[in-house]
Coordinates of C-alpha atoms and ligand atoms in Angstrom, one line a residue:
M203 CA 97.8 73.9 93.1
I204 CA 98.9 71.0 94.9
A205 CA 96.9 68.1 95.7
P206 CA 96.1 67.5 100.0
D207 CA 97.0 64.1 99.8
T208 CA 101.1 65.9 99.0
I209 CA 100.6 68.6 101.2
Q210 CA 99.5 66.3 104.3
Q211 CA 102.4 64.2 103.5
I212 CA 105.0 67.2 103.1
L213 CA 103.7 68.0 106.6
S214 CA 103.6 64.6 108.1
V215 CA 107.2 64.4 107.4
A216 CA 108.5 67.5 107.8
R217 CA 110.2 68.0 111.2
I218 CA 109.7 71.6 112.2
E219 CA 113.6 71.6 114.7
D220 CA 114.8 70.0 111.3
V221 CA 113.7 72.9 108.7
I222 CA 114.2 75.4 111.4
G223 CA 117.9 73.8 112.3
D224 CA 118.5 74.4 108.8
F225 CA 119.2 78.7 109.1
V226 CA 119.1 78.7 112.9
S227 CA 121.8 76.6 115.6
L228 CA 119.4 74.8 118.0
K229 CA 120.2 73.4 121.7
K230 CA 117.8 70.9 123.5
R231 CA 116.7 72.8 126.6
G232 CA 114.2 70.2 128.2
V233 CA 111.3 69.3 126.0
N234 CA 112.2 72.1 123.6
Y235 CA 114.6 73.3 121.0
I236 CA 116.1 77.0 121.8
G237 CA 118.4 79.3 119.3
N238 CA 118.7 82.7 118.6
C239 CA 115.8 84.0 116.2
P240 CA 116.7 84.4 112.8
F241 CA 114.0 87.3 112.1
H242 CA 115.9 89.8 114.8
E243 CA 119.3 91.1 116.6
E244 CA 119.8 89.5 120.0
K245 CA 122.3 88.2 121.6
S246 CA 120.9 85.4 124.0
P247 CA 118.3 83.1 122.6
S248 CA 115.0 84.1 122.8
F249 CA 114.0 82.0 120.1
T250 CA 112.3 78.6 121.1
V251 CA 110.9 75.8 119.3
S252 CA 108.9 72.8 120.4
A253 CA 109.3 70.1 118.3
A254 CA 106.2 68.2 119.9
K255 CA 103.7 71.1 118.8
G256 CA 105.2 71.5 115.9
I257 CA 105.6 75.4 116.6
Y258 CA 108.0 78.3 117.1
K259 CA 108.2 81.5 119.1
C260 CA 110.3 84.1 119.7
F261 CA 109.8 86.2 122.9
G262 CA 111.3 88.6 121.5
C263 CA 110.2 89.9 118.3
G264 CA 106.7 87.5 119.1
K265 CA 107.5 85.6 115.7
A266 CA 105.7 82.7 115.9
G267 CA 104.0 79.6 113.2
N268 CA 104.6 76.2 112.6
V269 CA 106.9 74.6 109.9
T270 CA 105.4 76.4 106.4
K271 CA 104.4 79.9 108.1
F272 CA 108.5 79.5 108.8
V273 CA 109.7 78.8 105.8
M274 CA 106.9 81.5 103.7
E275 CA 108.8 83.8 106.7
H276 CA 112.2 82.8 106.6
E277 CA 112.0 82.4 102.8
H278 CA 109.6 85.2 101.2
L279 CA 108.0 82.5 99.7
T280 CA 104.3 81.9 99.3
Y281 CA 102.6 79.1 100.8
P282 CA 102.6 77.0 97.9
E283 CA 106.4 77.6 97.1
S284 CA 107.0 77.1 100.9
L285 CA 105.3 73.6 100.6
E286 CA 107.8 73.1 97.2
W287 CA 110.5 74.0 99.3
L288 CA 109.5 71.4 102.1
A289 CA 108.7 69.4 99.4
K290 CA 111.8 69.7 97.5
K291 CA 114.2 69.0 101.4
Y292 CA 112.2 65.8 101.9
N293 CA 112.0 64.6 98.0
I294 CA 108.5 64.6 98.3
A295 CA 107.2 64.8 94.5
I296 CA 104.9 67.1 94.5
A297 CA 101.2 65.9 92.7
N298 CA 99.1 68.6 91.6
V299 CA 95.7 68.7 91.0
Q300 CA 92.8 70.2 88.5
L301 CA 95.7 70.1 85.5
S302 CA 95.6 69.4 82.1
P303 CA 97.4 66.9 80.2
K304 CA 98.9 69.6 78.5
Q305 CA 99.9 71.5 81.8
I306 CA 101.1 68.2 83.5
E307 CA 103.7 67.6 79.9
E308 CA 104.9 71.6 80.4
Q309 CA 105.3 70.6 84.4
K310 CA 107.4 67.0 83.8
S311 CA 109.6 68.9 80.8
R312 CA 110.1 72.0 83.3
E313 CA 111.5 69.7 86.3
Q314 CA 113.6 67.6 83.0
L315 CA 115.2 70.6 82.7
L316 CA 115.7 71.6 85.9
S317 CA 117.0 68.1 86.9
L318 CA 119.6 68.4 83.9
N319 CA 120.9 71.8 84.7
Q320 CA 121.3 70.4 88.5
L321 CA 123.4 67.6 87.1
A322 CA 125.5 69.6 84.9
K323 CA 126.1 72.2 87.3
E324 CA 127.6 69.3 90.1
Y325 CA 129.2 68.2 86.9
F326 CA 130.7 71.8 86.3
V327 CA 131.9 72.0 90.5
E328 CA 133.2 68.4 89.7
Q329 CA 136.0 69.5 87.1
L330 CA 136.7 72.5 88.4
W331 CA 137.8 71.0 91.8
N332 CA 139.0 67.1 91.0
T333 CA 139.9 67.5 87.5
D334 CA 143.5 68.3 86.6
E335 CA 142.6 71.0 83.7
G336 CA 139.9 72.3 86.1
K337 CA 142.5 73.1 88.4
S338 CA 144.5 74.2 86.5
I339 CA 142.6 76.4 84.2
G340 CA 139.3 77.0 86.0
M341 CA 140.4 77.2 89.7
S342 CA 144.0 79.6 88.8
Y343 CA 141.9 82.1 86.9
F344 CA 139.4 82.5 90.1
K345 CA 142.5 82.2 92.3
E346 CA 143.6 85.0 90.3
R347 CA 140.9 87.0 90.8
Q348 CA 141.1 86.6 94.9
L349 CA 138.3 84.8 95.2
S350 CA 138.3 82.5 98.7
E351 CA 137.0 78.3 98.2
A352 CA 134.6 79.5 100.4
V353 CA 132.8 81.8 98.1
M354 CA 133.6 79.8 94.8
K355 CA 131.5 76.9 96.5
K356 CA 128.6 79.7 98.3
F357 CA 127.7 80.8 94.1
E358 CA 129.1 77.0 93.4
L359 CA 131.3 77.8 90.3
G360 CA 132.9 75.7 88.4
Y361 CA 134.5 74.3 84.6
N362 CA 133.9 73.0 81.6
P363 CA 136.9 71.5 80.1
D364 CA 137.6 71.9 76.7
S365 CA 136.6 68.7 75.3
E366 CA 134.0 68.9 72.1
Q367 CA 131.4 66.6 73.7
A368 CA 132.6 65.5 77.5
F369 CA 129.6 66.9 78.9
T370 CA 127.2 65.9 76.0
N371 CA 128.0 62.5 76.4
Y372 CA 128.5 62.5 80.6
G373 CA 124.4 63.9 80.3
Q374 CA 123.6 61.2 77.7
E375 CA 125.0 58.0 80.1
K376 CA 123.1 59.4 83.0
G377 CA 120.0 59.3 81.0
F378 CA 119.3 62.3 79.4
T379 CA 118.6 62.7 75.8
L380 CA 120.1 64.1 73.1
E381 CA 117.1 66.6 72.4
L382 CA 116.5 67.4 76.0
L383 CA 120.3 68.2 76.3
K384 CA 120.2 70.5 73.3
S385 CA 117.1 72.3 74.3
S386 CA 118.5 73.2 77.6
G387 CA 121.4 74.8 76.0
L388 CA 123.6 72.9 77.3
T389 CA 124.5 71.1 73.8
T390 CA 124.9 73.3 71.0
Q391 CA 121.8 72.7 68.3
Q392 CA 124.5 72.3 64.9
R393 CA 127.1 69.9 65.7
N394 CA 126.2 68.2 69.2
A395 CA 128.7 70.2 71.3
D396 CA 129.2 71.2 74.3
F397 CA 127.6 74.6 74.5
F398 CA 129.9 76.0 77.2
R399 CA 133.3 74.5 76.8
A400 CA 137.0 75.8 77.7
R401 CA 134.5 78.3 80.3
V402 CA 134.2 78.7 83.8
I403 CA 130.7 78.2 84.8
F404 CA 128.1 80.8 87.1
P405 CA 125.1 78.5 88.1
I406 CA 121.9 81.1 87.9
H407 CA 119.7 80.1 90.9
N408 CA 116.2 81.1 90.9
V409 CA 114.7 82.4 93.8
S410 CA 113.9 78.8 95.7
G411 CA 117.6 77.7 94.8
R412 CA 116.8 75.6 91.4
V413 CA 119.8 75.9 89.1
V414 CA 117.5 77.5 85.4
A415 CA 120.7 78.4 83.5
F416 CA 124.3 79.2 83.7
G417 CA 127.0 82.4 82.4
A418 CA 129.8 81.6 81.0
R419 CA 133.2 83.1 80.7
T420 CA 136.4 82.5 78.8
L421 CA 140.1 82.2 79.7
R422 CA 141.1 82.7 75.8
K423 CA 142.6 85.6 75.4
D424 CA 141.0 85.8 71.2
K425 CA 139.4 88.6 70.9
T426 CA 137.1 87.1 68.6
V427 CA 135.3 85.1 71.1
A428 CA 132.8 86.3 73.1
K429 CA 134.1 86.7 76.5
Y430 CA 130.5 86.0 78.7
F431 CA 127.5 84.9 77.3
N432 CA 124.3 82.6 78.8
S433 CA 122.1 79.9 78.4
P434 CA 119.9 80.7 75.6
E435 CA 116.2 81.1 77.4
T436 CA 114.1 77.7 77.7
E437 CA 111.2 76.3 79.5
V438 CA 112.8 77.3 82.8
Y439 CA 115.1 80.7 82.1
H440 CA 113.8 83.5 80.9
K441 CA 116.5 86.0 81.2
S442 CA 114.5 88.6 82.1
K443 CA 112.6 87.8 85.3
V444 CA 116.1 86.7 86.7
L445 CA 118.6 88.2 88.9
Y446 CA 121.8 86.8 89.3
G447 CA 122.8 85.9 93.2
L448 CA 119.4 87.2 94.3
Y449 CA 118.6 83.6 95.7
Q450 CA 122.2 84.5 97.8
A451 CA 121.2 88.0 99.0
R452 CA 117.5 87.4 99.3
N453 CA 117.4 87.2 103.1
P454 CA 120.8 90.0 103.3
I455 CA 118.6 92.4 101.6
A456 CA 115.7 91.6 103.4
K457 CA 117.5 92.5 106.5
N458 CA 119.7 95.5 105.4
D459 CA 116.4 96.8 103.9
F460 CA 118.4 97.7 100.2
C461 CA 119.5 96.2 97.6
Y462 CA 123.0 97.0 95.7
L463 CA 122.1 96.4 91.8
V464 CA 125.9 95.7 90.1
E465 CA 126.2 94.5 86.8
G466 CA 128.3 91.4 86.3
Y467 CA 128.7 87.9 88.1
M468 CA 132.2 88.2 89.7
D469 CA 130.4 92.2 91.0
V470 CA 128.2 90.1 93.1
I471 CA 130.7 86.9 94.4
S472 CA 133.2 90.1 95.5
L473 CA 131.0 92.1 97.5
H474 CA 129.8 88.5 98.8
Q475 CA 133.2 87.7 99.9
G476 CA 133.9 91.4 101.4
G477 CA 131.4 90.5 103.7
V478 CA 128.4 92.7 101.5
E479 CA 126.0 90.6 101.2
N480 CA 122.8 92.6 99.8
V481 CA 123.7 92.6 95.9
A482 CA 122.1 90.9 93.4
A483 CA 122.9 91.9 89.3
S484 CA 120.7 91.6 85.9
S485 CA 123.7 91.1 83.8
G486 CA 124.4 92.2 80.8
T487 CA 120.2 93.2 80.5
A488 CA 118.2 95.8 80.9
L489 CA 117.1 95.8 83.8
T490 CA 113.2 94.9 83.5
I491 CA 109.9 95.5 85.5
D492 CA 109.9 91.9 86.2
Q493 CA 112.8 92.3 87.9
I494 CA 112.5 94.8 89.9
R495 CA 109.4 93.0 91.6
L496 CA 111.5 90.6 92.1
I497 CA 113.5 92.6 94.8
K498 CA 110.2 94.7 95.7
R499 CA 109.8 91.4 97.5
Y500 CA 112.4 91.9 99.8
T501 CA 112.8 95.5 100.0
Q502 CA 111.8 99.3 98.5
N503 CA 115.2 100.7 98.7
I504 CA 117.2 99.9 95.6
V505 CA 121.2 101.7 95.5
L506 CA 122.4 101.0 91.9
L507 CA 126.5 100.7 91.9
Y508 CA 127.8 102.0 88.5
D509 CA 131.6 102.8 87.1
G510 CA 131.2 106.3 86.3
D511 CA 132.8 106.6 82.3
A512 CA 130.1 109.3 81.2
A513 CA 128.9 107.0 78.4
G514 CA 128.4 104.1 81.2
I515 CA 125.9 106.7 82.8
K516 CA 123.9 108.2 80.0
A517 CA 123.3 104.7 79.0
A518 CA 121.7 103.6 82.5
L519 CA 120.2 106.6 83.0
R520 CA 117.6 105.6 80.5
G521 CA 116.0 102.1 82.0
L522 CA 115.8 103.2 85.6
E523 CA 113.1 104.9 85.5
L524 CA 111.1 101.5 85.6
I525 CA 111.8 101.1 89.6
I526 CA 111.0 105.1 89.9
E527 CA 107.4 104.0 88.3
E528 CA 107.4 101.1 90.6
G529 CA 107.7 103.6 93.6
L530 CA 110.7 102.3 94.8
N531 CA 113.8 105.0 95.9
L532 CA 116.2 104.5 93.9
K533 CA 119.9 105.9 95.1
I534 CA 123.2 105.7 92.6
V535 CA 126.8 105.2 93.9
L536 CA 128.9 105.8 91.3
L537 CA 132.6 104.7 91.6
P538 CA 135.8 106.4 90.6
D539 CA 137.1 106.1 87.1
G540 CA 138.2 102.7 85.8
E541 CA 137.0 101.0 89.1
D542 CA 133.9 98.5 89.0
P543 CA 132.8 96.8 91.8
D544 CA 134.4 94.3 92.0
S545 CA 138.2 96.1 91.6
Y546 CA 137.2 98.7 94.1
M547 CA 136.0 96.1 96.7
H548 CA 139.4 94.2 96.6
K549 CA 141.4 97.6 96.9
H550 CA 139.7 99.1 99.5
G551 CA 137.9 96.1 101.2
A552 CA 134.8 96.6 102.7
Q553 CA 135.1 98.9 104.6
G554 CA 136.5 101.3 102.6
F555 CA 134.2 100.4 100.4
N556 CA 130.9 100.8 102.9
E557 CA 132.3 104.3 104.2
F558 CA 132.9 105.0 100.0
V559 CA 128.7 103.8 99.6
L560 CA 127.8 106.2 102.3
K561 CA 129.7 109.2 101.1
N562 CA 128.5 108.9 97.5
A563 CA 125.0 107.7 97.4
K564 CA 123.2 110.2 95.5
D565 CA 119.2 110.4 94.9
F566 CA 118.3 109.5 91.7
I567 CA 116.3 111.9 90.5
R568 CA 118.2 114.3 91.7
F569 CA 121.2 113.0 90.3
K570 CA 119.5 112.9 86.6
I571 CA 118.9 116.6 86.9
Q572 CA 122.1 117.8 87.9
F573 CA 123.6 115.4 85.2
S574 CA 121.1 116.6 82.5
I575 CA 121.8 119.8 83.5
E576 CA 125.5 120.0 83.7
E577 CA 124.9 118.4 79.7
T578 CA 122.9 121.5 78.7
K579 CA 126.0 124.1 80.0
A580 CA 128.0 123.1 77.1
D581 CA 125.2 122.7 74.6
P582 CA 122.4 125.3 74.7
Y583 CA 120.4 123.7 72.2
R584 CA 119.7 120.5 74.2
K585 CA 118.2 122.7 77.3
A586 CA 115.0 121.4 75.4
A587 CA 115.4 118.2 74.9
V588 CA 116.5 117.7 77.9
T589 CA 113.3 119.5 79.7
K590 CA 111.4 116.8 77.7
D591 CA 113.4 114.2 79.1
L592 CA 112.9 115.0 82.6
I593 CA 109.0 116.1 82.5
T594 CA 108.6 112.4 81.4
M595 CA 110.5 111.1 83.9
F596 CA 108.5 113.2 86.2
G597 CA 105.1 112.3 85.0
K598 CA 106.5 108.5 86.0
I599 CA 106.7 109.4 90.0
P600 CA 103.8 108.3 91.7
D601 CA 103.6 110.3 94.6
G602 CA 102.6 113.6 93.9
F603 CA 103.9 115.4 96.6
V604 CA 107.6 114.0 96.0
R605 CA 107.0 114.9 92.6
G606 CA 106.1 118.5 93.4
E607 CA 109.4 119.1 95.3
Y608 CA 111.3 117.1 92.3
I609 CA 109.4 119.9 89.5
K610 CA 110.1 122.8 92.1
E611 CA 114.3 122.0 92.1
F612 CA 114.5 121.2 88.8
C613 CA 113.0 124.6 87.6
G614 CA 115.0 127.0 89.9
L615 CA 118.0 125.1 88.5
M616 CA 117.2 126.1 85.3
Q617 CA 115.1 129.0 85.3
L618 CA 111.7 127.6 83.8
S619 CA 108.1 128.5 84.9
E620 CA 106.9 126.4 87.7
E621 CA 103.3 126.5 86.7
M622 CA 103.9 125.4 82.5
V623 CA 106.0 122.0 83.8
I624 CA 103.6 120.9 86.0
R625 CA 100.9 121.3 83.1
E626 CA 103.3 119.7 80.5
V627 CA 103.9 116.9 83.1
N628 CA 99.8 117.0 83.7
N629 CA 99.2 116.4 80.1
L630 CA 101.2 113.3 79.9
M631 CA 99.9 112.1 82.9
R632 CA 96.4 112.4 81.9
T633 CA 97.5 110.7 78.3
A634 CA 99.2 107.4 80.0
L635 CA 95.9 107.2 82.0
K636 CA 94.0 106.9 79.2
K637 CA 96.0 103.8 77.7
N638 CA 95.5 102.2 81.4
A639 CA 91.7 102.3 81.2
A640 CA 91.4 98.8 80.6
I641 CA 92.1 97.3 83.8
P642 CA 89.0 99.0 85.5
S643 CA 86.4 97.4 83.5
E644 CA 87.7 94.0 84.1
D645 CA 87.7 94.3 87.8
A646 CA 84.7 96.2 87.5
S647 CA 82.8 93.1 85.5
L648 CA 84.6 91.3 88.4
L649 CA 82.6 92.9 90.9
Q650 CA 79.4 92.5 89.3
Q651 CA 79.5 89.1 89.3
Q652 CA 80.4 88.8 93.0
S653 CA 77.9 90.5 94.0
V654 CA 74.8 88.2 92.4
S655 CA 73.8 86.9 95.3
N656 CA 72.8 83.4 95.6
F657 CA 70.9 84.3 98.8
D658 CA 67.8 83.0 98.5
Q659 CA 65.5 86.7 99.8
T660 CA 62.1 85.3 99.6
T661 CA 62.8 82.6 102.7
Q662 CA 65.1 85.0 105.0
P663 CA 63.9 87.7 107.2
D664 CA 65.9 90.9 106.6
F665 CA 68.1 91.0 109.5
F666 CA 70.6 92.5 106.8
H667 CA 69.6 96.2 106.1
G668 CA 70.1 95.8 102.2
N669 CA 73.9 95.4 103.0
P670 CA 75.0 93.5 99.7
D671 CA 77.8 92.1 101.6
E672 CA 75.3 89.6 104.2
E673 CA 77.1 86.4 102.8
Q674 CA 80.4 86.7 103.7
E675 CA 79.9 88.4 106.9
K676 CA 77.2 85.8 107.9
N677 CA 80.1 83.3 106.9
I678 CA 82.3 84.8 109.1
I679 CA 80.1 84.9 112.3
R680 CA 79.0 81.3 111.3
I681 CA 82.4 79.5 111.3
L682 CA 82.9 81.7 114.6
L683 CA 79.7 79.6 116.3
E684 CA 80.5 76.4 114.6
W685 CA 83.9 76.4 114.7
G686 CA 85.6 78.9 117.3
S687 CA 87.0 76.6 119.7
K688 CA 88.5 74.3 117.1
T689 CA 92.4 74.6 116.8
L690 CA 93.8 74.7 113.1
S691 CA 96.8 73.4 111.7
N692 CA 98.4 76.5 112.6
N693 CA 98.0 75.7 116.6
K694 CA 95.4 79.0 116.8
T695 CA 91.8 78.5 117.4
V696 CA 89.4 79.8 114.6
A697 CA 88.4 81.9 116.5
E698 CA 92.3 83.3 117.7
F699 CA 92.5 82.9 113.7
L700 CA 89.6 85.1 112.7
F701 CA 90.3 87.4 115.1
D702 CA 93.7 88.5 113.4
E703 CA 92.5 88.3 110.2
I704 CA 89.2 89.8 110.5
E705 CA 89.0 93.5 110.5
I706 CA 85.9 94.3 112.5
S707 CA 85.3 97.9 111.3
L708 CA 84.5 95.8 107.4
I709 CA 81.7 94.2 108.8
D710 CA 78.7 96.3 107.5
N711 CA 75.7 94.2 109.1
V712 CA 75.2 96.0 112.7
V713 CA 74.3 92.2 114.4
C714 CA 77.4 90.6 112.6
A715 CA 79.4 93.4 114.0
K716 CA 77.8 92.9 117.8
I717 CA 78.6 89.3 118.2
F718 CA 82.2 89.4 116.3
N719 CA 82.8 92.0 119.0
Q720 CA 80.9 90.4 121.8
F721 CA 82.9 87.6 121.5
L722 CA 86.1 89.1 121.1
Q723 CA 85.5 91.1 124.2
E724 CA 84.3 87.6 126.2
F725 CA 87.9 85.7 123.9
E726 CA 90.0 88.7 125.6
Q727 CA 88.3 88.4 129.2
T728 CA 88.3 84.6 129.6
N729 CA 90.4 82.8 127.1
S730 CA 87.1 81.3 126.2
F731 CA 83.5 80.9 124.5
D732 CA 80.6 79.5 124.5
S733 CA 79.2 79.6 121.4
S734 CA 75.7 78.3 122.7
S735 CA 75.4 81.9 124.5
F736 CA 74.6 83.4 122.2
I737 CA 71.2 80.9 121.1
N738 CA 70.2 82.2 123.8
S739 CA 71.6 85.6 124.3
P740 CA 69.0 88.2 126.1
D741 CA 69.4 90.5 123.0
E742 CA 66.8 89.6 121.0
E743 CA 68.4 90.1 117.7
I744 CA 71.1 88.2 118.3
S745 CA 69.6 85.4 119.7
A746 CA 66.7 85.8 116.8
F747 CA 69.8 85.7 113.5
V748 CA 72.2 82.8 115.3
A749 CA 68.8 80.6 115.3
E750 CA 68.0 81.7 111.7
L751 CA 71.7 81.8 110.9
L752 CA 72.2 77.4 112.4
K753 CA 69.1 76.5 111.0
D754 CA 70.0 78.2 107.3
Q755 CA 73.4 76.1 107.2
Y756 CA 71.8 73.4 105.5
L757 CA 70.3 75.4 102.8
L758 CA 73.0 78.3 102.6
S759 CA 75.4 74.9 101.8
P760 CA 74.5 73.9 98.9
N761 CA 74.4 76.9 97.8
W762 CA 78.1 77.3 98.6
E763 CA 79.0 74.4 97.0
S764 CA 77.6 74.5 93.6
K765 CA 78.5 78.5 93.6
H766 CA 82.2 77.9 94.3
Q767 CA 82.4 74.6 93.5
I768 CA 83.6 73.3 97.4
F769 CA 82.9 69.8 97.6
I770 CA 81.9 69.4 101.4
K771 CA 82.3 65.8 102.0
D772 CA 82.1 65.9 105.7
R773 CA 81.6 69.2 107.6
E774 CA 83.4 67.8 110.6
M775 CA 86.7 66.9 108.1
N776 CA 86.7 69.8 106.1
F777 CA 85.8 72.5 108.8
E778 CA 89.5 74.0 108.0
E779 CA 89.3 74.3 104.3
D780 CA 85.5 75.7 104.9
V781 CA 87.4 78.7 107.7
N782 CA 89.6 79.1 104.7
S783 CA 87.4 79.9 102.3
S784 CA 85.2 81.4 104.4
V785 CA 87.8 84.1 105.3
H786 CA 89.5 84.1 101.7
H787 CA 85.1 85.1 100.5
F788 CA 85.0 87.4 103.0
K789 CA 88.7 89.6 102.2
L790 CA 88.1 89.4 98.4
K791 CA 84.3 90.6 99.0
K792 CA 86.0 93.8 100.8
L793 CA 88.6 94.1 98.5
L794 CA 86.2 94.2 95.2
K795 CA 84.1 96.9 97.2
L796 CA 87.1 98.8 98.2
I797 CA 88.1 98.5 94.2
N798 CA 84.4 99.2 93.0
Q799 CA 84.3 102.4 95.0
N800 CA 87.6 103.8 94.5
L801 CA 86.8 102.9 90.6
Q802 CA 83.4 105.3 90.9
K803 CA 85.9 108.1 92.6
I804 CA 88.0 108.0 89.6
K805 CA 84.7 108.2 87.3
T806 CA 83.4 111.8 88.5
E807 CA 86.9 113.4 90.2
K808 CA 88.1 116.3 88.7
N809 CA 91.3 117.0 89.8
L810 CA 94.1 115.1 87.9
E811 CA 96.5 115.0 91.0
E812 CA 93.7 113.2 93.1
E813 CA 92.6 111.2 90.0
I814 CA 96.7 109.7 89.9
Q815 CA 96.5 109.1 93.3
L816 CA 93.5 107.2 93.0
Q817 CA 94.5 105.3 89.8
Y818 CA 97.5 104.5 92.0
I819 CA 95.5 103.3 95.2
H820 CA 93.7 101.3 92.5
L821 CA 97.5 99.4 91.4
Q822 CA 97.7 98.9 95.3
L823 CA 94.3 96.6 95.5
S824 CA 94.7 95.2 92.2
V825 CA 97.7 93.6 93.5
M826 CA 96.7 93.0 96.7
K827 CA 93.4 90.9 95.2
A828 CA 96.3 89.0 92.9
D829 CA 98.5 88.2 96.1
L830 CA 94.9 87.1 97.8
A831 CA 94.1 84.6 95.1
K832 CA 97.6 83.3 95.1
A833 CA 98.1 83.2 98.6
S834 CA 95.1 81.1 98.8
G835 CA 96.3 78.6 96.7
T836 CA 92.6 78.1 95.1
V837 CA 91.3 79.3 91.7
I838 CA 89.0 82.7 91.9
R839 CA 86.4 80.9 89.7
K840 CA 83.6 83.1 87.9
Ligands
ZN1011 ZN1 112.9 87.7 117.4

C-alpha cells in the first residue's frame, strides 16, 4: 500500500496536461487545452483538458476524470498501478506503509533488478546502433529480416557483443554487484561471463513498461547452440505471467476488442510493422492461465495465428482449453503450409494479411471437432479416444447454451446419441465441481465475520426492521448528510459520487432508501441539496432517523474505528477517506450477501445444469470481491 504522503506528492507534482500530452496532441484554447479523444474515434477534437481544475472531459463520449483516472483508463491500470505509473514518470520514489522488514527487503531487491535490467537494455540498444560490431552483425541481421528502424526502436531491440565479459564489466562499473548481475541472469553463474553474448536482444516488458527479462537469438550457424533463449526466472520475471508484446499492444487490443496470439518475438514485431498492433506472444512456453487473464483485462476475444503443419496443430490444440474455460472466445487461423505470421506479413502486406484472416478464421471448438473427426476417419479405433477428449473439452465450456449447441453438432457428425454424451459431460462436470468445493467454505466464513454487527441494539431504536446490512446502509446515509456537498479529489461532490457508486435498489432499509431517493431527486432538480431539511422533515420516520443518526455518529465512530482500524484524527480533514471506506464497506457487504445467497442456492440446487451456472456466478462474484479489495488499495481486515 502506497503511503498517503507519497500519494499526495504524486498528485501535487503530476500535471494533467503534461500526462495527457504524452498520448494526445493538445492545443491551447483559451484557458483549456483541446485535442482528439483517445477513447473514441473522432475527426474534430472534443476532448478538453482543464489544467487549472486538473480534469479532462470528452464532449463526444463523455469520459471524464482527473489525472489518475486518465492513467487508469488509458493504460488499463488499477488505482495503485496508476499511481506507480505517475511516480515513475515524475521520478518520485514510492514509500509504502505497513510493510514488514522482509517485504521492504524484497521490494528493494526487485527494484534493483529492474534498474539493472533498465541499464542492460540501454547498453544493448547502444551496442546495436552505435558500435561497429553491433551495426555489422546485429543491425544487419534485423535489416535482413526487413525490420524498419521505427519498429526496432519501438521494441527497444539490442545487441550483446561477442565478448566474454563486456556487459558484466560495464554493469559493475555502474555500481551493480556481481551477485546481482548473476541473480538477474545477465551474467553466468560459473564463469562470470555475459549470458547473452553474440546475440540480438529482445527486451521483455511487463504491462507497465518496465523490462523484466530478455529474449535473445544467436546469429551463429552452429546447430549445437540454442537458437533462442530467455533470461532465467527471477524475482521480477515469471515467464508464465508475462506475454511478449502486451505492453506495446494493450491499447490496440482494447480498441480492436481482440488479441492475436502468435508464437515468437519476430511474429509480434513483423505484425506491428505491418500495422497490425493488437498482437502478443507466449514466446516458447505453453499458454498459461495467468497469461490468459492478462489478456482478459483488455478483451474477451482471442485469435490464434498458427502455422499450419499437422504436428504443430495437434500440440497447439491441447493448451487452448484453458482459454475456453476462462469463458473467452477463441478463433484459430491456420496459415498456409510453411508460412509463419512473420513471413506471411512480409509477402502479402497488411491488406493481404487482414483478408486472409477474415476468410480463414475458424471457431476454435468447431475446428477441434472437425479436426478430430477428420483424424478418426483414417483410424476407426481412435473414435472412442477422440470422443473422450472432446467430452472433456465440452465440460469446460462455462455457458450451458453454447455447450449444448456444440454437443449437438458433434453428435450429429459422429452419429452418437446426444443423451449419452450429455450424461458423460455432466458426470465430468460434477466431479470437477466437487474438486472446487473449497472456495465456498472460505467465503462462507468471511461472510459470517462480516455479519457480526458492532451495532449496540440496546441503545438504538429499531429503525431497521431486522435488516442485517443496517450499519453499511446507515453509514452511506450518514456521509451523504454529513459530507454531501463537499468536493472530492476527483472533483465530484460526495453526493454525486454516491449517486454514481451506490445502486439504490441494493439499499434494503426502507428509511435509508427513502432518504437516498429524496436526496437524489432534489439534486437532479436543483443541482444542490440541503441536509438540514432532513432533520426538519415533515416525514416523522425520516426526521427521527436522521436525528438518531447524527446523535450516534460519535458512538458509532469509535466502534467503526476499532473494528476496521481506521484512524480518524480529524473528521473534517479525513472526510474523503471516510467516504471511500463507507462506500467500500457497503459494496463489500452487498457482494458478500450476494455470494452467500448464491452459495445457499448451490447447496439446494438439484439440477446440475443450474448448479453449474450458479457455480459460475460464484466465480464471477469472487473475482468482483477480489477486484474490490484491490481497487480500494486497502486490506480487508478480519
Ligand atoms: Zn471521447
